[in-house]
Amino acid sequence: ILAVSSLSCIRSKTWSPYDTIMISLSSSKITLQCWIMLDLFLTVFYGVSYYEENIFVVIKTVYMFLNSSSLWFGAWLSVFYCIKVASFTQSFFIWMKQRIARLVPWMLITSSLCSFTAAIPFAWDVYSGYNNFSAPLSMKNSSATRTTSKDSLGLLILLCNAGIGMPLILSVVSSILLIQSLWIHTRQMQNNATGFRDSRLEAHISAIKSVGSLLVLYVTYFIALIFLLHNVFFRFSIAKSICIAVMAACPTGHTMVLIWSNPKFRELPARIWPPTNCLVR
């Protein structure tokens, strides 16, 4: 996706709104996956120093920024699909259709700033909160210290939920509106069908499946992330391992759906790996 979108911008010498969103989304996903691999490597080989030094703070802060950015960019992709494809006659949608090309860069910049703001508290409170809850407390100030730590972590959780909750709401609302619009057009085409194969009808059905799949993956990723942030499961438990596996699989599934639903993204792999005919004896 990153290669195709970048080549499209280079050839046209302009940054289209769709390619800009796809480049931002694919870049954030690639960086996030590499950062997760680095986190796992440091956890396995530098377990003690990983938590005792500032490595833990840096890793988790950057992870939250990349994760929130990826969620925001995915949400803006759903909003872009909804505005460009849905055929609502409300004045707001008409206004957005006319200005979406100019709004996309500002949308991406604003979401990056929101992600940065949501990640800043991790640099302040996560490491200190970890130490406060794990280190022994004196009898004199134990109650006050624990109250301060809980208040600090409560504010941290609130900011994290706001940082990942807003893109979820945008993605769900825009996806539902787009599916509703596509479903209405599909029913109209089916009623007016003449019995022959209609490519537009098949395109609408394929678009409904793609948007629905993206929505399911997005919501599943969000639920697993909430479970991990709130420490719902015990450490090294099967349920927590499942959540981690789901969070690792959903971005890959999201990317595969985007490639499958766009013929432009399917052309480059076909050129790189052309089909070969093998003789079987």
PDB file of C-alpha atoms in Angstrom:
ATOM      1  CA  ILE A   1       0.000   0.000   0.000  1.00  0.00           C
ATOM      2  CA  LEU A   2       2.794   2.408   0.897  1.00  0.00           C
ATOM      3  CA  ALA A   3       4.680   1.653  -2.325  1.00  0.00           C
ATOM      4  CA  VAL A   4       1.650   1.996  -4.595  1.00  0.00           C
ATOM      5  CA  SER A   5       0.420   5.207  -2.961  1.00  0.00           C
ATOM      6  CA  SER A   6       3.895   6.749  -3.029  1.00  0.00           C
ATOM      7  CA  LEU A   7       4.391   5.847  -6.701  1.00  0.00           C
ATOM      8  CA  SER A   8       0.995   7.342  -7.505  1.00  0.00           C
ATOM      9  CA  CYS A   9       1.971  10.632  -5.871  1.00  0.00           C
ATOM     10  CA  ILE A  10       5.352  10.670  -7.630  1.00  0.00           C
ATOM     11  CA  ARG A  11       3.842  10.011 -11.043  1.00  0.00           C
ATOM     12  CA  SER A  12       1.053  12.546 -10.727  1.00  0.00           C
ATOM     13  CA  LYS A  13       3.321  15.044  -8.898  1.00  0.00           C
ATOM     14  CA  THR A  14       0.376  15.833  -6.620  1.00  0.00           C
ATOM     15  CA  TRP A  15      -0.789  14.467  -3.287  1.00  0.00           C
ATOM     16  CA  SER A  16      -4.365  13.300  -3.638  1.00  0.00           C
ATOM     17  CA  PRO A  17      -6.412  13.099  -0.403  1.00  0.00           C
ATOM     18  CA  TYR A  18      -6.798   9.325  -0.683  1.00  0.00           C
ATOM     19  CA  ASP A  19      -3.092   8.677  -1.269  1.00  0.00           C
ATOM     20  CA  THR A  20      -2.178  11.044   1.558  1.00  0.00           C
ATOM     21  CA  ILE A  21      -4.354   9.116   4.003  1.00  0.00           C
ATOM     22  CA  MET A  22      -3.086   5.759   2.767  1.00  0.00           C
ATOM     23  CA  ILE A  23       0.565   6.818   3.044  1.00  0.00           C
ATOM     24  CA  SER A  24      -0.004   8.090   6.588  1.00  0.00           C
ATOM     25  CA  LEU A  25      -1.935   4.957   7.595  1.00  0.00           C
ATOM     26  CA  SER A  26       0.505   2.448   6.097  1.00  0.00           C
ATOM     27  CA  SER A  27       3.546   4.309   7.471  1.00  0.00           C
ATOM     28  CA  SER A  28       2.085   4.358  10.981  1.00  0.00           C
ATOM     29  CA  LYS A  29       1.215   0.658  10.805  1.00  0.00           C
ATOM     30  CA  ILE A  30       4.687  -0.336   9.615  1.00  0.00           C
ATOM     31  CA  THR A  31       6.362   1.766  12.286  1.00  0.00           C
ATOM     32  CA  LEU A  32       4.011   0.411  14.950  1.00  0.00           C
ATOM     33  CA  GLN A  33       4.741  -3.204  14.029  1.00  0.00           C
ATOM     34  CA  CYS A  34       8.501  -2.562  14.088  1.00  0.00           C
ATOM     35  CA  TRP A  35       8.175  -0.849  17.461  1.00  0.00           C
ATOM     36  CA  ILE A  36       6.225  -3.787  18.890  1.00  0.00           C
ATOM     37  CA  MET A  37       8.955  -6.170  17.720  1.00  0.00           C
ATOM     38  CA  LEU A  38      11.568  -3.960  19.396  1.00  0.00           C
ATOM     39  CA  ASP A  39       9.501  -3.959  22.592  1.00  0.00           C
ATOM     40  CA  LEU A  40       9.293  -7.752  22.600  1.00  0.00           C
ATOM     41  CA  PHE A  41      13.030  -8.052  21.941  1.00  0.00           C
ATOM     42  CA  LEU A  42      13.916  -5.755  24.843  1.00  0.00           C
ATOM     43  CA  THR A  43      11.433  -7.491  27.150  1.00  0.00           C
ATOM     44  CA  VAL A  44      12.925 -10.924  26.457  1.00  0.00           C
ATOM     45  CA  PHE A  45      16.640 -10.081  26.510  1.00  0.00           C
ATOM     46  CA  TYR A  46      16.723  -7.088  28.875  1.00  0.00           C
ATOM     47  CA  GLY A  47      13.880  -7.883  31.251  1.00  0.00           C
ATOM     48  CA  VAL A  48      15.312  -6.427  34.488  1.00  0.00           C
ATOM     49  CA  SER A  49      16.881  -3.273  33.080  1.00  0.00           C
ATOM     50  CA  TYR A  50      13.867  -2.794  30.821  1.00  0.00           C
ATOM     51  CA  TYR A  51      11.682  -1.912  33.824  1.00  0.00           C
ATOM     52  CA  GLU A  52      14.339  -0.356  36.057  1.00  0.00           C
ATOM     53  CA  GLU A  53      15.613   2.199  33.544  1.00  0.00           C
ATOM     54  CA  ASN A  54      13.823   4.784  31.396  1.00  0.00           C
ATOM     55  CA  ILE A  55      13.543   2.346  28.485  1.00  0.00           C
ATOM     56  CA  PHE A  56      10.064   1.352  29.666  1.00  0.00           C
ATOM     57  CA  VAL A  57       8.896   4.972  29.600  1.00  0.00           C
ATOM     58  CA  VAL A  58      10.215   5.649  26.097  1.00  0.00           C
ATOM     59  CA  ILE A  59       8.896   2.410  24.629  1.00  0.00           C
ATOM     60  CA  LYS A  60       5.382   2.801  26.015  1.00  0.00           C
ATOM     61  CA  THR A  61       5.150   6.512  25.211  1.00  0.00           C
ATOM     62  CA  VAL A  62       6.149   6.020  21.583  1.00  0.00           C
ATOM     63  CA  TYR A  63       3.905   2.956  21.361  1.00  0.00           C
ATOM     64  CA  MET A  64       0.859   4.919  22.528  1.00  0.00           C
ATOM     65  CA  PHE A  65       1.616   7.693  20.034  1.00  0.00           C
ATOM     66  CA  LEU A  66       1.956   5.268  17.124  1.00  0.00           C
ATOM     67  CA  ASN A  67      -1.062   3.244  18.177  1.00  0.00           C
ATOM     68  CA  SER A  68      -3.275   6.317  18.557  1.00  0.00           C
ATOM     69  CA  SER A  69      -2.037   7.718  15.235  1.00  0.00           C
ATOM     70  CA  SER A  70      -2.844   4.460  13.472  1.00  0.00           C
ATOM     71  CA  LEU A  71      -6.361   4.474  14.938  1.00  0.00           C
ATOM     72  CA  TRP A  72      -6.920   8.100  13.909  1.00  0.00           C
ATOM     73  CA  PHE A  73      -5.670   7.551  10.343  1.00  0.00           C
ATOM     74  CA  GLY A  74      -7.902   4.479   9.999  1.00  0.00           C
ATOM     75  CA  ALA A  75     -10.844   6.526  11.230  1.00  0.00           C
ATOM     76  CA  TRP A  76     -10.144   9.298   8.715  1.00  0.00           C
ATOM     77  CA  LEU A  77     -10.027   6.681   5.961  1.00  0.00           C
ATOM     78  CA  SER A  78     -13.533   5.559   6.944  1.00  0.00           C
ATOM     79  CA  VAL A  79     -14.695   9.187   7.030  1.00  0.00           C
ATOM     80  CA  PHE A  80     -13.165   9.791   3.586  1.00  0.00           C
ATOM     81  CA  TYR A  81     -14.894   6.716   2.147  1.00  0.00           C
ATOM     82  CA  CYS A  82     -18.211   7.831   3.647  1.00  0.00           C
ATOM     83  CA  ILE A  83     -17.993  11.372   2.298  1.00  0.00           C
ATOM     84  CA  LYS A  84     -16.842  10.401  -1.197  1.00  0.00           C
ATOM     85  CA  VAL A  85     -19.067   7.361  -1.745  1.00  0.00           C
ATOM     86  CA  ALA A  86     -22.234   7.952   0.299  1.00  0.00           C
ATOM     87  CA  SER A  87     -24.951   9.892  -1.509  1.00  0.00           C
ATOM     88  CA  PHE A  88     -26.697  11.765   1.269  1.00  0.00           C
ATOM     89  CA  THR A  89     -28.396  15.037   0.359  1.00  0.00           C
ATOM     90  CA  GLN A  90     -27.884  16.829   3.667  1.00  0.00           C
ATOM     91  CA  SER A  91     -26.126  20.189   3.431  1.00  0.00           C
ATOM     92  CA  PHE A  92     -23.317  19.027   5.749  1.00  0.00           C
ATOM     93  CA  PHE A  93     -22.363  16.126   3.454  1.00  0.00           C
ATOM     94  CA  ILE A  94     -22.472  18.365   0.398  1.00  0.00           C
ATOM     95  CA  TRP A  95     -20.259  20.889   2.172  1.00  0.00           C
ATOM     96  CA  MET A  96     -17.813  18.128   3.162  1.00  0.00           C
ATOM     97  CA  LYS A  97     -17.710  16.698  -0.374  1.00  0.00           C
ATOM     98  CA  GLN A  98     -16.682  20.074  -1.735  1.00  0.00           C
ATOM     99  CA  ARG A  99     -13.949  20.669   0.856  1.00  0.00           C
ATOM    100  CA  ILE A 100     -12.654  17.224   1.743  1.00  0.00           C
ATOM    101  CA  ALA A 101      -9.515  17.609  -0.401  1.00  0.00           C
ATOM    102  CA  ARG A 102      -8.457  20.700   1.545  1.00  0.00           C
ATOM    103  CA  LEU A 103      -9.498  19.284   4.912  1.00  0.00           C
ATOM    104  CA  VAL A 104      -7.539  16.010   4.742  1.00  0.00           C
ATOM    105  CA  PRO A 105      -4.082  17.502   5.542  1.00  0.00           C
ATOM    106  CA  TRP A 106      -5.522  19.405   8.498  1.00  0.00           C
ATOM    107  CA  MET A 107      -7.346  16.290   9.682  1.00  0.00           C
ATOM    108  CA  LEU A 108      -4.107  14.302   9.674  1.00  0.00           C
ATOM    109  CA  ILE A 109      -2.153  17.046  11.434  1.00  0.00           C
ATOM    110  CA  THR A 110      -4.849  17.460  14.089  1.00  0.00           C
ATOM    111  CA  SER A 111      -4.995  13.717  14.748  1.00  0.00           C
ATOM    112  CA  SER A 112      -1.199  13.578  15.081  1.00  0.00           C
ATOM    113  CA  LEU A 113      -1.341  16.358  17.678  1.00  0.00           C
ATOM    114  CA  CYS A 114      -4.128  14.523  19.527  1.00  0.00           C
ATOM    115  CA  SER A 115      -2.046  11.338  19.522  1.00  0.00           C
ATOM    116  CA  PHE A 116       0.967  13.228  20.835  1.00  0.00           C
ATOM    117  CA  THR A 117      -1.147  14.780  23.583  1.00  0.00           C
ATOM    118  CA  ALA A 118      -2.550  11.387  24.584  1.00  0.00           C
ATOM    119  CA  ALA A 119       0.954   9.890  24.760  1.00  0.00           C
ATOM    120  CA  ILE A 120       2.554  12.650  26.866  1.00  0.00           C
ATOM    121  CA  PRO A 121       1.053  11.483  30.211  1.00  0.00           C
ATOM    122  CA  PHE A 122       2.818   8.137  29.793  1.00  0.00           C
ATOM    123  CA  ALA A 123       6.168   9.910  30.008  1.00  0.00           C
ATOM    124  CA  TRP A 124       5.057  11.537  33.262  1.00  0.00           C
ATOM    125  CA  ASP A 125       2.988   8.993  35.129  1.00  0.00           C
ATOM    126  CA  VAL A 126       3.411   5.434  33.908  1.00  0.00           C
ATOM    127  CA  TYR A 127       6.890   4.810  35.304  1.00  0.00           C
ATOM    128  CA  SER A 128       6.242   6.647  38.555  1.00  0.00           C
ATOM    129  CA  GLY A 129       2.897   4.899  38.915  1.00  0.00           C
ATOM    130  CA  TYR A 130       4.572   1.561  38.362  1.00  0.00           C
ATOM    131  CA  ASN A 131       7.151   2.313  41.044  1.00  0.00           C
ATOM    132  CA  ASN A 132       4.538   3.616  43.479  1.00  0.00           C
ATOM    133  CA  PHE A 133       2.442   0.486  43.207  1.00  0.00           C
ATOM    134  CA  SER A 134       5.357  -1.963  43.269  1.00  0.00           C
ATOM    135  CA  ALA A 135       7.673  -0.357  45.828  1.00  0.00           C
ATOM    136  CA  PRO A 136       6.991  -0.718  49.596  1.00  0.00           C
ATOM    137  CA  LEU A 137       5.340   2.316  51.151  1.00  0.00           C
ATOM    138  CA  SER A 138       6.015   3.751  54.574  1.00  0.00           C
ATOM    139  CA  MET A 139       3.278   3.500  57.174  1.00  0.00           C
ATOM    140  CA  LYS A 140       3.111   7.267  57.541  1.00  0.00           C
ATOM    141  CA  ASN A 141       2.294   8.315  53.980  1.00  0.00           C
ATOM    142  CA  SER A 142       1.104   5.053  52.456  1.00  0.00           C
ATOM    143  CA  SER A 143      -2.526   6.117  52.162  1.00  0.00           C
ATOM    144  CA  ALA A 144      -1.736   9.520  50.680  1.00  0.00           C
ATOM    145  CA  THR A 145       0.797   8.099  48.219  1.00  0.00           C
ATOM    146  CA  ARG A 146      -1.568   5.414  46.991  1.00  0.00           C
ATOM    147  CA  THR A 147      -4.365   7.947  46.616  1.00  0.00           C
ATOM    148  CA  THR A 148      -2.105  10.212  44.543  1.00  0.00           C
ATOM    149  CA  SER A 149      -0.978   7.280  42.404  1.00  0.00           C
ATOM    150  CA  LYS A 150      -4.532   6.120  41.795  1.00  0.00           C
ATOM    151  CA  ASP A 151      -5.662   9.637  40.889  1.00  0.00           C
ATOM    152  CA  SER A 152      -2.714   9.998  38.510  1.00  0.00           C
ATOM    153  CA  LEU A 153      -3.356   6.651  36.860  1.00  0.00           C
ATOM    154  CA  GLY A 154      -7.073   7.416  36.704  1.00  0.00           C
ATOM    155  CA  LEU A 155      -6.345  10.618  34.762  1.00  0.00           C
ATOM    156  CA  LEU A 156      -3.967   8.670  32.531  1.00  0.00           C
ATOM    157  CA  ILE A 157      -6.604   6.061  31.730  1.00  0.00           C
ATOM    158  CA  LEU A 158      -9.160   8.793  31.016  1.00  0.00           C
ATOM    159  CA  LEU A 159      -6.830  10.503  28.533  1.00  0.00           C
ATOM    160  CA  CYS A 160      -5.988   7.188  26.864  1.00  0.00           C
ATOM    161  CA  ASN A 161      -9.657   6.289  26.498  1.00  0.00           C
ATOM    162  CA  ALA A 162     -10.375   9.701  24.998  1.00  0.00           C
ATOM    163  CA  GLY A 163      -7.425   9.349  22.624  1.00  0.00           C
ATOM    164  CA  ILE A 164      -8.583   5.988  21.281  1.00  0.00           C
ATOM    165  CA  GLY A 165     -12.328   6.448  21.818  1.00  0.00           C
ATOM    166  CA  MET A 166     -12.820   9.406  19.480  1.00  0.00           C
ATOM    167  CA  PRO A 167     -11.399   7.686  16.376  1.00  0.00           C
ATOM    168  CA  LEU A 168     -13.500   4.624  17.211  1.00  0.00           C
ATOM    169  CA  ILE A 169     -16.675   6.745  17.258  1.00  0.00           C
ATOM    170  CA  LEU A 170     -15.732   8.403  13.960  1.00  0.00           C
ATOM    171  CA  SER A 171     -14.986   5.058  12.331  1.00  0.00           C
ATOM    172  CA  VAL A 172     -18.170   3.349  13.553  1.00  0.00           C
ATOM    173  CA  VAL A 173     -20.485   6.238  12.604  1.00  0.00           C
ATOM    174  CA  SER A 174     -18.962   6.779   9.158  1.00  0.00           C
ATOM    175  CA  SER A 175     -18.882   3.039   8.402  1.00  0.00           C
ATOM    176  CA  ILE A 176     -22.528   2.579   9.408  1.00  0.00           C
ATOM    177  CA  LEU A 177     -23.594   5.568   7.296  1.00  0.00           C
ATOM    178  CA  LEU A 178     -21.613   4.257   4.324  1.00  0.00           C
ATOM    179  CA  ILE A 179     -23.043   0.735   4.660  1.00  0.00           C
ATOM    180  CA  GLN A 180     -26.547   2.196   4.895  1.00  0.00           C
ATOM    181  CA  SER A 181     -26.049   4.281   1.748  1.00  0.00           C
ATOM    182  CA  LEU A 182     -24.530   1.369  -0.183  1.00  0.00           C
ATOM    183  CA  TRP A 183     -27.299  -0.969   0.978  1.00  0.00           C
ATOM    184  CA  ILE A 184     -30.015   1.429  -0.226  1.00  0.00           C
ATOM    185  CA  HIS A 185     -28.355   1.720  -3.647  1.00  0.00           C
ATOM    186  CA  THR A 186     -27.888  -2.050  -3.807  1.00  0.00           C
ATOM    187  CA  ARG A 187     -31.584  -2.672  -3.138  1.00  0.00           C
ATOM    188  CA  GLN A 188     -32.518  -0.151  -5.800  1.00  0.00           C
ATOM    189  CA  MET A 189     -30.219  -1.842  -8.320  1.00  0.00           C
ATOM    190  CA  GLN A 190     -31.644  -5.259  -7.473  1.00  0.00           C
ATOM    191  CA  ASN A 191     -35.179  -3.999  -8.001  1.00  0.00           C
ATOM    192  CA  ASN A 192     -34.212  -2.504 -11.365  1.00  0.00           C
ATOM    193  CA  ALA A 193     -32.084  -5.460 -12.446  1.00  0.00           C
ATOM    194  CA  THR A 194     -32.781  -6.930 -15.887  1.00  0.00           C
ATOM    195  CA  GLY A 195     -31.359 -10.366 -15.172  1.00  0.00           C
ATOM    196  CA  PHE A 196     -27.923  -9.706 -16.610  1.00  0.00           C
ATOM    197  CA  ARG A 197     -24.798  -9.413 -14.538  1.00  0.00           C
ATOM    198  CA  ASP A 198     -24.389  -5.837 -13.319  1.00  0.00           C
ATOM    199  CA  SER A 199     -20.820  -4.823 -12.497  1.00  0.00           C
ATOM    200  CA  ARG A 200     -22.008  -1.833 -10.476  1.00  0.00           C
ATOM    201  CA  LEU A 201     -24.175  -4.051  -8.306  1.00  0.00           C
ATOM    202  CA  GLU A 202     -21.268  -6.398  -7.651  1.00  0.00           C
ATOM    203  CA  ALA A 203     -19.038  -3.428  -6.833  1.00  0.00           C
ATOM    204  CA  HIS A 204     -21.567  -2.184  -4.274  1.00  0.00           C
ATOM    205  CA  ILE A 205     -21.849  -5.616  -2.649  1.00  0.00           C
ATOM    206  CA  SER A 206     -18.049  -5.931  -2.530  1.00  0.00           C
ATOM    207  CA  ALA A 207     -17.789  -2.464  -0.976  1.00  0.00           C
ATOM    208  CA  ILE A 208     -20.319  -3.398   1.716  1.00  0.00           C
ATOM    209  CA  LYS A 209     -18.320  -6.515   2.581  1.00  0.00           C
ATOM    210  CA  SER A 210     -15.062  -4.549   2.700  1.00  0.00           C
ATOM    211  CA  VAL A 211     -16.415  -1.763   4.915  1.00  0.00           C
ATOM    212  CA  GLY A 212     -18.089  -4.288   7.204  1.00  0.00           C
ATOM    213  CA  SER A 213     -14.856  -6.287   7.521  1.00  0.00           C
ATOM    214  CA  LEU A 214     -12.850  -3.158   8.324  1.00  0.00           C
ATOM    215  CA  LEU A 215     -15.393  -2.150  10.954  1.00  0.00           C
ATOM    216  CA  VAL A 216     -15.287  -5.575  12.638  1.00  0.00           C
ATOM    217  CA  LEU A 217     -11.484  -5.569  12.722  1.00  0.00           C
ATOM    218  CA  TYR A 218     -11.412  -2.025  14.074  1.00  0.00           C
ATOM    219  CA  VAL A 219     -13.856  -2.750  16.896  1.00  0.00           C
ATOM    220  CA  THR A 220     -12.094  -6.036  17.758  1.00  0.00           C
ATOM    221  CA  TYR A 221      -8.748  -4.267  17.992  1.00  0.00           C
ATOM    222  CA  PHE A 222     -10.269  -1.566  20.196  1.00  0.00           C
ATOM    223  CA  ILE A 223     -11.791  -4.105  22.610  1.00  0.00           C
ATOM    224  CA  ALA A 224      -8.496  -5.999  22.952  1.00  0.00           C
ATOM    225  CA  LEU A 225      -6.629  -2.727  23.522  1.00  0.00           C
ATOM    226  CA  ILE A 226      -9.054  -1.654  26.262  1.00  0.00           C
ATOM    227  CA  PHE A 227      -8.623  -5.014  28.024  1.00  0.00           C
ATOM    228  CA  LEU A 228      -4.848  -4.633  27.998  1.00  0.00           C
ATOM    229  CA  LEU A 229      -4.832  -0.997  29.109  1.00  0.00           C
ATOM    230  CA  HIS A 230      -7.112  -1.724  32.059  1.00  0.00           C
ATOM    231  CA  ASN A 231      -5.230  -4.930  33.044  1.00  0.00           C
ATOM    232  CA  VAL A 232      -8.449  -6.964  33.019  1.00  0.00           C
ATOM    233  CA  PHE A 233      -6.557 -10.274  32.793  1.00  0.00           C
ATOM    234  CA  PHE A 234      -3.685 -11.646  34.846  1.00  0.00           C
ATOM    235  CA  ARG A 235      -0.153 -11.465  33.540  1.00  0.00           C
ATOM    236  CA  PHE A 236       0.870 -14.403  31.304  1.00  0.00           C
ATOM    237  CA  SER A 237      -2.745 -15.662  31.280  1.00  0.00           C
ATOM    238  CA  ILE A 238      -4.271 -17.264  28.196  1.00  0.00           C
ATOM    239  CA  ALA A 239      -6.849 -14.481  27.849  1.00  0.00           C
ATOM    240  CA  LYS A 240      -4.155 -11.801  27.869  1.00  0.00           C
ATOM    241  CA  SER A 241      -2.133 -13.755  25.304  1.00  0.00           C
ATOM    242  CA  ILE A 242      -5.222 -13.929  23.106  1.00  0.00           C
ATOM    243  CA  CYS A 243      -5.670 -10.151  23.368  1.00  0.00           C
ATOM    244  CA  ILE A 244      -2.046  -9.597  22.354  1.00  0.00           C
ATOM    245  CA  ALA A 245      -2.452 -11.998  19.421  1.00  0.00           C
ATOM    246  CA  VAL A 246      -5.646 -10.230  18.328  1.00  0.00           C
ATOM    247  CA  MET A 247      -3.930  -6.841  18.459  1.00  0.00           C
ATOM    248  CA  ALA A 248      -1.093  -8.214  16.331  1.00  0.00           C
ATOM    249  CA  ALA A 249      -3.434  -9.855  13.807  1.00  0.00           C
ATOM    250  CA  CYS A 250      -5.985  -7.063  13.329  1.00  0.00           C
ATOM    251  CA  PRO A 251      -3.613  -4.548  11.642  1.00  0.00           C
ATOM    252  CA  THR A 252      -2.509  -7.288   9.253  1.00  0.00           C
ATOM    253  CA  GLY A 253      -6.124  -8.189   8.520  1.00  0.00           C
ATOM    254  CA  HIS A 254      -6.947  -4.512   8.016  1.00  0.00           C
ATOM    255  CA  THR A 255      -4.134  -4.220   5.477  1.00  0.00           C
ATOM    256  CA  MET A 256      -5.202  -7.373   3.628  1.00  0.00           C
ATOM    257  CA  VAL A 257      -8.793  -6.096   3.332  1.00  0.00           C
ATOM    258  CA  LEU A 258      -7.555  -2.785   1.929  1.00  0.00           C
ATOM    259  CA  ILE A 259      -5.419  -4.591  -0.657  1.00  0.00           C
ATOM    260  CA  TRP A 260      -8.219  -6.988  -1.582  1.00  0.00           C
ATOM    261  CA  SER A 261     -10.802  -4.212  -1.969  1.00  0.00           C
ATOM    262  CA  ASN A 262      -8.677  -1.952  -4.202  1.00  0.00           C
ATOM    263  CA  PRO A 263      -7.564  -3.183  -7.641  1.00  0.00           C
ATOM    264  CA  LYS A 264      -4.744  -0.628  -7.675  1.00  0.00           C
ATOM    265  CA  PHE A 265      -3.118  -2.295  -4.674  1.00  0.00           C
ATOM    266  CA  ARG A 266      -3.465  -5.754  -6.230  1.00  0.00           C
ATOM    267  CA  GLU A 267      -1.627  -4.817  -9.433  1.00  0.00           C
ATOM    268  CA  LEU A 268       1.822  -4.299  -7.917  1.00  0.00           C
ATOM    269  CA  PRO A 269       2.102  -7.756  -6.243  1.00  0.00           C
ATOM    270  CA  ALA A 270       0.894  -9.303  -9.505  1.00  0.00           C
ATOM    271  CA  ARG A 271       3.698  -7.544 -11.367  1.00  0.00           C
ATOM    272  CA  ILE A 272       6.328  -8.522  -8.808  1.00  0.00           C
ATOM    273  CA  TRP A 273       5.205 -12.166  -8.594  1.00  0.00           C
ATOM    274  CA  PRO A 274       3.747 -13.062 -11.988  1.00  0.00           C
ATOM    275  CA  PRO A 275       1.814 -16.347 -12.135  1.00  0.00           C
ATOM    276  CA  THR A 276       3.906 -19.297 -13.294  1.00  0.00           C
ATOM    277  CA  ASN A 277       2.719 -22.487 -14.845  1.00  0.00           C
ATOM    278  CA  CYS A 278       4.300 -25.543 -13.317  1.00  0.00           C
ATOM    279  CA  LEU A 279       4.149 -28.952 -14.951  1.00  0.00           C
ATOM    280  CA  VAL A 280       3.081 -31.670 -12.547  1.00  0.00           C
ATOM    281  CA  ARG A 281       4.223 -35.179 -13.387  1.00  0.00           C
TER     282      ARG A 281
END
